[in-house]
CSV table of C-alpha atoms in Angstrom, one decimal:
chain,number,residue,atom,x,y,z
Z,1274,UNK,CA,-142.5,-24.6,80.9
Z,1275,UNK,CA,-142.1,-21.0,79.7
Z,1276,UNK,CA,-145.6,-20.1,80.8
Z,1277,UNK,CA,-144.9,-21.5,84.3
Z,1278,UNK,CA,-141.7,-19.6,84.8
Z,1279,UNK,CA,-142.6,-16.3,83.1
Z,1280,UNK,CA,-144.1,-14.4,86.0
Z,1281,UNK,CA,-141.4,-15.7,88.4
Z,1282,UNK,CA,-138.5,-14.5,86.2
Z,1283,UNK,CA,-140.2,-11.2,85.3
Z,1284,UNK,CA,-141.2,-10.4,88.9
Z,1285,UNK,CA,-138.2,-8.2,89.7
Z,1286,UNK,CA,-138.7,-6.1,86.6
Z,1287,UNK,CA,-142.5,-6.0,87.0
Z,1288,UNK,CA,-142.3,-5.0,90.7
Z,1289,UNK,CA,-140.0,-2.1,90.0
Z,1290,UNK,CA,-140.2,-0.1,86.8
Z,1291,UNK,CA,-142.3,-2.2,84.4
Z,1292,UNK,CA,-145.5,-1.9,86.5
Z,1293,UNK,CA,-145.2,1.9,86.4
Z,1294,UNK,CA,-144.5,1.9,82.6
Z,1295,UNK,CA,-147.6,-0.3,82.0
Z,1296,UNK,CA,-149.8,1.9,84.2
Z,1297,UNK,CA,-148.7,5.0,82.5
Z,1298,UNK,CA,-149.4,3.4,79.1
Z,1299,UNK,CA,-152.7,1.7,79.9
Z,1300,UNK,CA,-154.3,4.8,81.4
Z,1301,UNK,CA,-154.3,6.1,77.8
Z,1302,UNK,CA,-156.5,3.2,76.7
Z,1303,UNK,CA,-160.2,4.1,76.2
Z,1304,UNK,CA,-163.4,2.6,74.9
Z,1305,UNK,CA,-163.4,-1.0,73.7
Z,1306,UNK,CA,-159.8,-2.4,74.0
Z,1307,UNK,CA,-158.1,-5.2,72.2
Z,1308,UNK,CA,-155.0,-6.6,73.9
Z,1309,UNK,CA,-152.7,-8.7,71.7
Z,1310,UNK,CA,-150.8,-11.6,73.3
Z,1311,UNK,CA,-152.0,-11.1,76.8
Z,1312,UNK,CA,-149.8,-13.8,78.2
Z,1313,UNK,CA,-150.2,-14.4,81.9
Z,1314,UNK,CA,-152.5,-11.4,82.2
Z,1315,UNK,CA,-150.0,-9.0,83.7
Z,1316,UNK,CA,-152.0,-6.0,82.4
Z,1317,UNK,CA,-155.4,-7.2,83.5
Z,1318,UNK,CA,-155.4,-5.6,86.9
Z,1319,UNK,CA,-154.1,-2.3,85.4
Z,1320,UNK,CA,-157.1,-1.5,83.2
Z,1321,UNK,CA,-159.2,1.3,84.7
Z,1322,UNK,CA,-161.6,3.4,82.8
Z,1323,UNK,CA,-162.3,1.4,79.7
Z,1324,UNK,CA,-165.6,0.0,78.5
Z,1325,UNK,CA,-164.3,-3.6,77.9
Z,1326,UNK,CA,-161.1,-5.5,77.1
Z,1327,UNK,CA,-160.9,-8.4,74.6
Z,1328,UNK,CA,-157.6,-10.2,75.2
Z,1329,UNK,CA,-156.1,-12.5,72.6
Z,1330,UNK,CA,-153.5,-15.2,73.4
Z,1331,UNK,CA,-152.5,-18.1,71.3
Z,1332,UNK,CA,-151.1,-20.3,74.1
Z,1333,UNK,CA,-153.4,-22.5,76.1
Z,1334,UNK,CA,-150.8,-22.6,78.9
Z,1335,UNK,CA,-150.6,-18.8,79.1
Z,1336,UNK,CA,-154.4,-18.6,79.2
Z,1337,UNK,CA,-154.5,-21.0,82.1
Z,1338,UNK,CA,-151.8,-18.9,83.9
Z,1339,UNK,CA,-153.8,-15.7,83.4
Z,1340,UNK,CA,-157.0,-16.9,85.2
Z,1341,UNK,CA,-155.9,-15.5,88.6
Z,1342,UNK,CA,-155.2,-12.0,87.2
Z,1343,UNK,CA,-158.4,-12.1,85.3
Z,1344,UNK,CA,-160.2,-12.2,88.6
Z,1345,UNK,CA,-158.3,-9.1,89.8
Z,1346,UNK,CA,-159.4,-7.0,86.8
Z,1347,UNK,CA,-161.7,-4.0,87.7
Z,1348,UNK,CA,-163.1,-4.2,84.1
Z,1349,UNK,CA,-164.7,-6.9,82.1
Z,1350,UNK,CA,-162.2,-8.9,80.1
Z,1351,UNK,CA,-163.0,-11.5,77.5
Z,1352,UNK,CA,-160.2,-14.0,76.7
Z,1353,UNK,CA,-160.0,-15.3,73.1
Z,1354,UNK,CA,-157.5,-17.9,72.0
Z,1355,UNK,CA,-156.1,-16.4,68.8
Z,1356,UNK,CA,-152.8,-15.4,67.2
Z,1357,UNK,CA,-152.1,-11.8,66.2
Z,1358,UNK,CA,-151.6,-12.6,62.6
Z,1359,UNK,CA,-155.2,-13.6,62.0
Z,1360,UNK,CA,-157.5,-11.8,64.4
Z,1361,UNK,CA,-161.1,-13.1,64.5
Z,1362,UNK,CA,-162.7,-9.6,64.6
Z,1363,UNK,CA,-164.4,-7.3,62.0
Z,1364,UNK,CA,-162.6,-4.3,60.6
Z,1365,UNK,CA,-162.7,-1.1,62.8
Z,1366,UNK,CA,-163.9,-3.0,65.9
Z,1367,UNK,CA,-161.7,-1.4,68.7
Z,1368,UNK,CA,-161.0,2.1,70.0
Z,1369,UNK,CA,-157.6,1.0,71.4
Z,1370,UNK,CA,-155.2,-1.8,70.6
Z,1371,UNK,CA,-152.6,-2.7,73.2
Z,1372,UNK,CA,-149.4,-4.8,72.7
Z,1373,UNK,CA,-146.9,-5.1,75.6
Z,1374,UNK,CA,-143.8,-7.2,75.4
Z,1375,UNK,CA,-145.3,-9.4,72.6
Z,1376,UNK,CA,-144.2,-8.2,69.2
Z,1377,UNK,CA,-140.8,-9.9,69.9
Z,1378,UNK,CA,-142.4,-13.3,69.9
Z,1379,UNK,CA,-145.0,-13.1,67.1
Z,1380,UNK,CA,-143.7,-15.3,64.2
Z,1381,UNK,CA,-144.9,-12.7,61.6
Z,1382,UNK,CA,-144.9,-9.3,63.2
Z,1383,UNK,CA,-145.6,-7.5,59.8
Z,1384,UNK,CA,-148.9,-9.5,59.4
Z,1385,UNK,CA,-149.7,-8.8,63.1
Z,1386,UNK,CA,-149.4,-5.1,62.5
Z,1387,UNK,CA,-151.6,-5.3,59.5
Z,1388,UNK,CA,-154.2,-7.1,61.6
Z,1389,UNK,CA,-153.9,-4.6,64.5
Z,1390,UNK,CA,-154.5,-1.7,62.1
Z,1391,UNK,CA,-157.4,-3.5,60.4
Z,1392,UNK,CA,-159.3,-4.0,63.7
Z,1393,UNK,CA,-158.5,-0.5,65.1
Z,1394,UNK,CA,-161.0,2.2,64.4
Z,1395,UNK,CA,-159.8,5.3,62.4
Z,1396,UNK,CA,-158.5,7.7,64.9
Z,1397,UNK,CA,-158.1,4.9,67.4
Z,1398,UNK,CA,-155.0,4.4,69.6
Z,1399,UNK,CA,-152.3,1.7,69.3
Z,1400,UNK,CA,-150.3,1.5,72.5
Z,1401,UNK,CA,-147.0,-0.4,72.7
Z,1402,UNK,CA,-144.5,-1.3,75.4
Z,1403,UNK,CA,-141.7,-3.4,73.7
Z,1404,UNK,CA,-138.1,-4.2,73.8
Z,1405,UNK,CA,-136.4,-3.1,70.6
Z,1406,UNK,CA,-133.1,-3.5,68.7
Z,1407,UNK,CA,-130.8,-1.0,70.4
Z,1408,UNK,CA,-129.1,2.0,68.6
Z,1409,UNK,CA,-125.8,1.3,70.3
Z,1410,UNK,CA,-123.8,-0.7,67.8
Z,1411,UNK,CA,-122.1,-2.9,70.3
Z,1412,UNK,CA,-125.3,-3.7,72.2
Z,1413,UNK,CA,-127.2,-4.3,68.9
Z,1414,UNK,CA,-124.4,-6.8,67.9
Z,1415,UNK,CA,-124.8,-8.5,71.3
Z,1416,UNK,CA,-128.6,-8.8,70.7
Z,1417,UNK,CA,-127.8,-10.4,67.3
Z,1418,UNK,CA,-125.4,-13.0,68.9
Z,1419,UNK,CA,-127.8,-13.8,71.8
Z,1420,UNK,CA,-131.0,-14.1,69.8
Z,1421,UNK,CA,-130.7,-17.7,68.6
Z,1422,UNK,CA,-130.2,-19.1,72.1
Z,1423,UNK,CA,-132.7,-16.6,73.7
Z,1424,UNK,CA,-135.4,-17.7,71.2
Z,1425,UNK,CA,-135.1,-21.3,72.4
Z,1426,UNK,CA,-135.2,-20.4,76.1
Z,1427,UNK,CA,-137.9,-17.7,75.9
Z,1428,UNK,CA,-140.6,-19.1,73.6
Z,1429,UNK,CA,-139.5,-17.5,70.4
Z,1430,UNK,CA,-138.6,-14.0,71.8
Z,1431,UNK,CA,-136.3,-12.2,69.3
Z,1432,UNK,CA,-134.0,-9.8,71.2
Z,1433,UNK,CA,-132.9,-8.3,67.9
Z,1434,UNK,CA,-136.3,-7.5,66.4
Z,1435,UNK,CA,-136.4,-3.9,65.0
Z,1436,UNK,CA,-139.9,-3.2,66.4
Z,1437,UNK,CA,-139.6,0.6,66.2
Z,1438,UNK,CA,-139.0,0.4,62.5
Z,1439,UNK,CA,-141.9,-1.9,62.2
Z,1440,UNK,CA,-144.2,0.5,64.0
Z,1441,UNK,CA,-142.9,3.5,62.1
Z,1442,UNK,CA,-143.4,1.7,58.8
Z,1443,UNK,CA,-147.1,1.7,59.2
Z,1444,UNK,CA,-149.9,4.2,58.8
Z,1445,UNK,CA,-149.6,5.5,62.4
Z,1446,UNK,CA,-149.1,9.0,63.9
Z,1447,UNK,CA,-146.6,8.6,66.8
Z,1448,UNK,CA,-148.0,10.8,69.6
Z,1449,UNK,CA,-145.4,9.9,72.2
Z,1450,UNK,CA,-142.3,7.7,72.6
Z,1451,UNK,CA,-140.6,7.1,75.9
Z,1452,UNK,CA,-137.3,5.3,76.2
Z,1453,UNK,CA,-136.2,3.1,79.2
Z,1454,UNK,CA,-133.0,1.2,80.1
Z,1455,UNK,CA,-130.8,3.0,77.5
Z,1456,UNK,CA,-133.2,2.5,74.7
Z,1457,UNK,CA,-133.7,-1.3,75.2
Z,1458,UNK,CA,-137.4,-0.7,76.0
Z,1459,UNK,CA,-139.8,1.8,74.5
Z,1460,UNK,CA,-143.4,2.7,75.2
Z,1461,UNK,CA,-145.3,4.4,72.3
Z,1462,UNK,CA,-148.7,6.0,72.0
Z,1463,UNK,CA,-149.7,6.0,68.4
Z,1464,UNK,CA,-152.9,6.9,66.5
Z,1465,UNK,CA,-154.3,5.2,63.4
Z,1466,UNK,CA,-154.6,7.7,60.6
């Protein structure tokens, strides 16, 4: 049910600001790219000058929904059914790792970060576009209150996940952070040390 409704409910945000944010972020991808949790394939048409994209997605339903966008991609994309916590790739396999609006739903985001770092080459990029726990105390409290119901409706999405702390707590050099919607969404360009 969530897979069927995702694009419909996200369309207003995607048509306006999110598409621009994704384009600005994905233009920084290079070489062989791994996308974590590709969902309905919203990023697929936005990849431009990369060698190849390997997209992982654990949900069969999301993979089915991504087929149309797969055809719209200007670059070769290989879809692999896999969760982010156990990636089926050797160490140092990818020049760029991409995660967009996915770290909120991964059951074990710490393990997913370990895996993303493992498969990224030294000096490679990790690009993120995520919603995060807000700095504003009232809004952060609201995220806490809404999360239990939100998780049930939105396939496990945790509104209150402190994704920025997760990213900062790993062996990454943060090259750029951009904030959107009063700090609810961040895009980050990071480099593996």
